[in-house]
Coordinates of N, CA and C in Angstrom, one line a residue:
M682 N -25.7 -17.9 5.1 CA -26.6 -17.3 5.6 C -26.6 -15.6 5.5
S683 N -27.5 -15.1 4.7 CA -27.1 -13.7 4.4 C -27.4 -12.6 6.0
V684 N -26.5 -11.7 5.5 CA -26.6 -10.8 7.1 C -26.8 -9.6 6.6
A685 N -27.1 -8.5 7.2 CA -26.8 -6.9 6.6 C -25.6 -6.6 6.7
F686 N -25.1 -5.8 5.8 CA -23.8 -5.1 5.7 C -23.5 -4.3 7.0
D687 N -24.2 -3.6 7.4 CA -24.3 -2.9 8.7 C -23.6 -3.5 9.9
E688 N -24.2 -4.9 9.8 CA -23.8 -5.8 11.1 C -22.3 -6.3 10.9
T689 N -21.5 -6.1 9.8 CA -20.2 -6.5 9.6 C -19.1 -5.6 9.5
R690 N -19.6 -4.1 10.2 CA -18.8 -3.3 10.1 C -17.8 -3.6 11.3
S691 N -17.5 -4.2 12.3 CA -16.6 -4.2 13.1 C -15.5 -5.2 12.5
V692 N -15.8 -6.3 11.5 CA -14.8 -6.9 10.8 C -14.2 -5.8 9.9
L693 N -15.1 -5.1 9.0 CA -14.5 -4.2 8.1 C -13.7 -2.9 8.7
A694 N -13.7 -2.5 10.0 CA -13.0 -1.5 10.7 C -11.7 -2.0 10.8
Q695 N -11.5 -3.5 10.7 CA -10.0 -3.9 11.1 C -9.2 -3.9 9.6
P696 N -7.9 -3.5 9.6 CA -7.2 -3.5 8.7 C -6.5 -5.1 8.3
L697 N -7.4 -5.7 7.8 CA -7.4 -6.9 7.6 C -6.9 -7.1 6.0
I698 N -6.5 -8.0 5.5 CA -6.2 -8.4 4.2 C -7.5 -8.9 3.3
A699 N -8.2 -8.1 2.4 CA -9.2 -8.4 1.7 C -8.8 -9.6 0.5
R700 N -10.0 -10.2 0.1 CA -9.6 -11.1 -1.2 C -10.4 -10.6 -2.2
L701 N -10.2 -10.0 -3.4 CA -10.7 -9.4 -4.5 C -11.1 -10.7 -5.5
A702 N -12.4 -10.9 -5.7 CA -12.6 -12.2 -6.7 C -13.5 -11.4 -7.8
T703 N -12.6 -11.6 -9.2 CA -13.4 -11.1 -10.3 C -13.3 -12.2 -11.2
I704 N -14.0 -12.1 -12.4 CA -14.4 -13.2 -13.5 C -13.2 -13.1 -14.7
D705 N -12.4 -13.6 -15.2 CA -11.6 -13.1 -16.3 C -12.7 -13.3 -17.5
A706 N -11.7 -13.4 -18.5 CA -12.4 -12.9 -19.9 C -12.8 -14.7 -20.5
D707 N -12.2 -15.8 -19.9 CA -12.4 -17.2 -20.2 C -13.9 -17.6 -18.7
G708 N -14.2 -16.8 -17.8 CA -15.1 -17.1 -17.2 C -14.4 -18.0 -15.9
Y709 N -13.4 -17.6 -15.7 CA -12.6 -18.1 -14.7 C -12.6 -17.1 -13.2
P710 N -12.7 -17.7 -12.2 CA -12.3 -16.6 -11.0 C -11.0 -16.2 -11.0
H711 N -10.5 -15.1 -10.6 CA -9.2 -14.2 -10.1 C -9.3 -14.0 -9.3
V712 N -8.6 -14.5 -8.3 CA -8.6 -13.8 -7.0 C -7.3 -13.5 -6.2
V713 N -7.1 -11.9 -5.6 CA -6.0 -11.4 -5.4 C -6.2 -10.9 -3.9
P714 N -5.1 -11.0 -3.1 CA -5.1 -10.4 -1.6 C -5.0 -9.0 -1.9
L715 N -5.8 -8.0 -1.2 CA -5.4 -6.6 -1.5 C -5.9 -6.0 0.1
W716 N -5.6 -4.7 0.1 CA -6.0 -3.5 1.1 C -7.3 -3.0 0.5
F717 N -8.4 -2.7 1.4 CA -9.5 -2.1 1.2 C -9.8 -1.3 2.2
D718 N -11.0 -0.6 2.1 CA -11.9 0.4 3.2 C -13.2 0.1 2.6
A719 N -14.1 0.6 3.6 CA -15.4 0.5 3.8 C -16.1 1.9 3.6
E720 N -17.1 2.3 2.8 CA -17.5 3.5 2.8 C -18.3 3.6 4.3
P721 N -18.2 4.7 4.8 CA -18.9 5.1 5.9 C -20.6 4.8 6.0
D722 N -21.0 5.3 4.9 CA -22.5 5.6 5.1 C -23.1 5.1 4.0
R723 N -22.6 3.8 3.3 CA -23.4 2.9 2.2 C -22.5 1.7 2.2
P724 N -23.4 0.7 1.8 CA -22.7 -0.6 1.3 C -22.1 -0.6 0.2
E725 N -20.8 -0.2 0.7 CA -19.6 -0.2 -0.6 C -18.3 -0.4 -0.2
L726 N -17.5 -1.1 -0.8 CA -16.1 -1.6 -0.3 C -15.3 -0.8 -1.6
I727 N -14.3 0.1 -1.1 CA -13.5 0.4 -2.1 C -12.1 -0.2 -2.1
I728 N -11.4 -0.5 -3.3 CA -10.0 -0.9 -3.6 C -9.4 0.3 -4.4
M729 N -7.9 0.1 -4.3 CA -7.2 0.8 -5.0 C -6.4 -0.1 -5.8
A730 N -5.9 0.0 -7.1 CA -5.5 -0.7 -7.9 C -4.9 0.2 -8.9
D731 N -3.7 -0.4 -9.8 CA -3.4 0.2 -10.9 C -4.2 -0.1 -11.9
R732 N -4.7 0.6 -13.0 CA -5.4 0.5 -14.0 C -5.2 -0.7 -15.0
T733 N -3.9 -1.2 -14.9 CA -3.5 -2.1 -16.0 C -3.9 -3.4 -15.1
A734 N -3.8 -3.5 -13.8 CA -3.9 -4.7 -13.3 C -5.0 -5.9 -13.7
H735 N -5.1 -7.0 -13.7 CA -5.7 -7.9 -14.2 C -7.2 -7.9 -13.5
A736 N -7.3 -7.6 -12.7 CA -8.4 -7.6 -11.5 C -9.4 -6.3 -11.9
V737 N -8.7 -5.5 -12.5 CA -9.3 -4.1 -12.6 C -9.9 -4.3 -14.3
Q738 N -8.9 -4.9 -15.3 CA -9.5 -5.3 -16.5 C -10.8 -6.4 -16.5
N739 N -10.7 -7.1 -15.4 CA -11.6 -7.9 -15.5 C -13.1 -7.5 -15.1
A740 N -12.7 -6.7 -14.0 CA -14.0 -5.7 -13.3 C -14.8 -5.0 -14.7
L741 N -13.8 -4.2 -15.3 CA -14.2 -3.8 -16.3 C -15.1 -4.6 -17.6
G742 N -14.6 -6.0 -17.7 CA -15.3 -6.8 -18.8 C -16.5 -7.2 -18.1
N743 N -16.6 -7.6 -16.5 CA -17.8 -8.2 -16.4 C -17.8 -7.6 -14.7
P744 N -18.9 -7.0 -14.5 CA -18.6 -6.1 -13.3 C -19.2 -7.1 -12.1
R745 N -19.7 -8.3 -12.2 CA -20.1 -9.2 -10.9 C -18.7 -9.7 -10.3
G746 N -18.8 -9.6 -8.8 CA -17.8 -10.2 -8.6 C -17.9 -10.2 -6.9
A747 N -16.9 -10.6 -6.4 CA -16.9 -10.4 -4.6 C -15.8 -10.1 -4.0
V748 N -15.8 -9.7 -2.6 CA -14.5 -9.3 -1.7 C -15.0 -9.9 -0.6
Q749 N -14.2 -10.8 -0.1 CA -14.1 -11.7 1.0 C -13.2 -11.0 2.2
V750 N -13.6 -10.7 3.4 CA -13.0 -10.0 4.3 C -13.0 -11.1 5.6
G751 N -11.9 -11.1 6.4 CA -12.0 -11.9 7.5 C -11.2 -13.3 7.4
G752 N -11.6 -14.1 8.5 CA -11.2 -15.5 8.5 C -9.4 -15.4 8.8
E753 N -9.1 -14.5 9.4 CA -7.6 -14.2 9.8 C -7.5 -15.0 10.7
P754 N -6.2 -15.8 11.3 CA -6.0 -16.3 12.7 C -6.0 -14.9 13.7
L755 N -6.4 -15.2 14.7 CA -6.2 -14.5 15.8 C -4.5 -14.4 16.6
P756 N -4.1 -13.2 16.8 CA -2.7 -13.0 17.2 C -2.5 -14.0 18.5
L757 N -3.7 -14.0 19.4 CA -3.2 -14.6 20.6 C -3.6 -15.9 20.6
D758 N -4.4 -16.4 19.9 CA -4.8 -18.0 19.7 C -4.9 -18.3 17.9
P759 N -3.6 -18.9 17.5 CA -4.1 -19.0 16.0 C -4.9 -20.1 15.5
A760 N -5.3 -20.7 16.4 CA -6.2 -21.6 16.1 C -7.4 -21.3 16.2
Q761 N -7.8 -20.0 16.4 CA -9.1 -19.4 16.5 C -8.8 -18.4 15.2
Y762 N -10.1 -17.8 14.6 CA -10.1 -16.9 13.6 C -11.1 -16.0 13.5
T763 N -10.9 -14.8 13.0 CA -11.8 -13.7 12.9 C -12.8 -14.2 12.1
T764 N -14.2 -13.8 12.1 CA -15.3 -13.9 11.4 C -15.0 -13.6 10.1
A765 N -15.6 -14.2 8.9 CA -15.2 -13.9 7.7 C -16.7 -13.8 7.0
Y766 N -16.6 -12.7 6.0 CA -17.7 -12.4 5.5 C -17.4 -12.3 4.0
L767 N -18.4 -12.8 3.1 CA -18.0 -12.6 1.5 C -19.3 -11.5 1.1
Y768 N -18.9 -10.7 0.1 CA -19.3 -9.5 0.1 C -19.9 -9.4 -1.6
Q769 N -20.8 -9.8 -1.9 CA -21.2 -10.1 -3.4 C -21.8 -8.6 -4.0
G770 N -21.5 -8.6 -5.4 CA -22.0 -7.6 -5.9 C -21.7 -7.0 -7.5
D771 N -21.6 -5.7 -7.5 CA -21.3 -5.2 -8.8 C -20.0 -4.2 -8.7
F772 N -19.0 -4.1 -9.7 CA -18.0 -3.3 -9.6 C -18.3 -2.1 -10.4
S773 N -17.5 -0.9 -10.1 CA -17.2 0.1 -10.8 C -15.6 0.3 -11.0
V774 N -15.3 0.9 -11.8 CA -14.0 1.2 -12.1 C -14.0 3.0 -12.1
E775 N -13.3 3.5 -11.4 CA -13.4 5.3 -11.5 C -11.6 5.6 -11.4
T776 N -11.5 6.9 -12.0 CA -10.3 7.2 -11.8 C -10.0 7.9 -10.3
D777 N -8.8 7.8 -9.6 CA -8.7 8.0 -8.4 C -8.2 9.4 -8.2
I778 N -8.9 10.3 -8.7 CA -8.2 11.7 -8.6 C -7.8 12.1 -7.5
G779 N -6.3 12.6 -7.7 CA -5.6 13.2 -6.4 C -5.1 12.0 -5.5
H780 N -5.1 10.9 -6.1 CA -5.1 9.4 -5.4 C -5.5 9.4 -4.0
T781 N -7.1 10.2 -3.9 CA -7.6 10.2 -2.5 C -7.7 8.8 -2.0
A782 N -8.3 7.8 -2.8 CA -8.5 6.8 -2.0 C -7.3 5.9 -1.9
M783 N -6.3 6.1 -2.6 CA -5.1 5.4 -2.2 C -4.5 6.1 -1.2
K784 N -4.9 7.0 -0.7 CA -4.0 8.0 0.6 C -5.0 7.3 1.8
R785 N -6.3 7.4 1.6 CA -7.2 6.8 2.7 C -6.9 5.0 3.0
I786 N -7.0 4.5 1.7 CA -6.7 3.1 2.3 C -5.2 2.6 2.7
S787 N -4.2 3.3 2.2 CA -2.8 3.2 3.0 C -2.8 3.8 4.3
R788 N -3.4 4.6 4.5 CA -3.1 5.0 6.1 C -3.9 4.0 7.1
R789 N -4.9 3.0 6.4 CA -5.4 2.0 7.5 C -4.3 1.0 7.7
Y790 N -3.2 0.7 7.1 CA -2.3 0.0 7.0 C -0.9 0.1 7.3
L791 N -0.4 1.3 6.9 CA 0.7 1.8 7.3 C 1.0 2.8 8.0
H792 N 2.1 2.9 8.8 CA 2.7 4.0 9.7 C 2.8 5.4 8.9
P793 N 2.6 6.4 9.6 CA 2.6 7.6 8.4 C 4.1 7.7 7.7
G794 N 5.2 7.4 7.8 CA 6.6 7.5 7.2 C 6.2 6.6 6.1
A795 N 6.0 5.4 6.1 CA 5.8 4.3 4.9 C 4.6 4.7 4.2
V796 N 3.7 5.6 4.6 CA 2.3 6.2 3.7 C 3.0 7.3 2.8
D797 N 3.8 8.1 3.2 CA 4.6 9.2 2.5 C 5.3 8.2 1.6
L798 N 5.9 7.4 1.8 CA 7.0 7.0 0.9 C 6.4 6.0 -0.3
L799 N 5.0 5.4 0.0 CA 4.1 4.7 -1.3 C 3.9 6.0 -1.8
H800 N 3.1 6.8 -1.2 CA 2.6 7.7 -2.0 C 3.6 8.3 -3.1
E801 N 4.9 8.7 -2.5 CA 5.9 9.3 -3.5 C 6.1 8.3 -4.6
C802 N 6.2 7.0 -4.2 CA 6.6 6.1 -5.4 C 5.1 5.9 -6.1
W803 N 4.2 5.9 -5.9 CA 3.2 5.7 -6.6 C 2.5 7.1 -7.2
K804 N 3.2 8.3 -7.3 CA 2.7 9.5 -7.7 C 2.3 9.7 -9.2
D805 N 3.0 9.1 -9.7 CA 2.9 9.2 -11.3 C 2.1 7.8 -11.9
D806 N 1.9 7.0 -11.0 CA 0.7 5.6 -11.4 C -0.5 6.2 -11.5
D807 N -1.1 5.5 -12.4 CA -2.5 5.3 -13.0 C -3.5 4.5 -12.2
V808 N -3.5 5.1 -10.7 CA -4.4 4.6 -9.9 C -5.9 4.7 -9.8
V809 N -6.8 3.9 -10.0 CA -8.0 3.6 -10.0 C -8.5 3.1 -8.5
V810 N -10.1 3.6 -8.2 CA -10.6 3.1 -7.2 C -11.7 1.8 -7.9
V811 N -11.5 0.8 -7.3 CA -12.7 -0.3 -7.9 C -13.6 -0.2 -6.6
R812 N -14.5 0.1 -7.0 CA -15.7 0.2 -5.8 C -16.6 -1.0 -6.1
L813 N -16.9 -1.8 -5.0 CA -18.1 -3.0 -4.8 C -19.4 -2.7 -4.3
F814 N -20.3 -2.2 -5.1 CA -21.9 -2.0 -4.8 C -22.4 -3.3 -4.1
V815 N -22.4 -3.4 -3.0 CA -22.7 -4.5 -2.1 C -24.0 -4.9 -2.5
R816 N -24.3 -6.3 -3.0 CA -25.7 -6.7 -3.0 C -26.2 -7.7 -2.3
K817 N -25.1 -8.5 -1.7 CA -25.5 -9.4 -0.8 C -24.3 -9.7 0.3
V818 N -24.4 -10.0 1.6 CA -23.4 -10.2 2.3 C -23.7 -11.9 3.2
M819 N -22.6 -12.8 3.1 CA -23.0 -14.2 3.7 C -21.5 -14.3 4.5
R820 N -22.2 -14.9 5.8 CA -21.2 -15.3 6.8 C -20.2 -16.7 6.3
V821 N -19.2 -16.5 5.9 CA -18.5 -17.6 5.5 C -17.7 -18.5 6.6
H822 N -17.4 -17.6 7.5 CA -16.8 -18.4 8.6 C -17.1 -18.0 10.0

């Protein structure tokens, strides 16, 4: 069942682990867990990655893919799960100038001291932004 992107913002606001699905050169799905953030004013998800990562290379070769968010066990009742959504669309890969996206995304998941440590460790890495332009959203759980 399709839903509007804005209807899923409460799930997207949580620091959940997303699953990025790209298609490899042989046509097989490649799925990896990762951190993400949502653009506040448009239906786009952003992910930080090293330029050499398989998922990045796959997105450059075939821009179609998806990101799944949610479906996590609830802390107070592990038999219950958060609502899960599948976001399908087209990827773009952009240079993360000044590591802006990396800093933004890592602040969602880490305490300030750990954010600074991560930024120091990655300061010389070729970090990119993988952006998903969402075309369709489906509730999957």
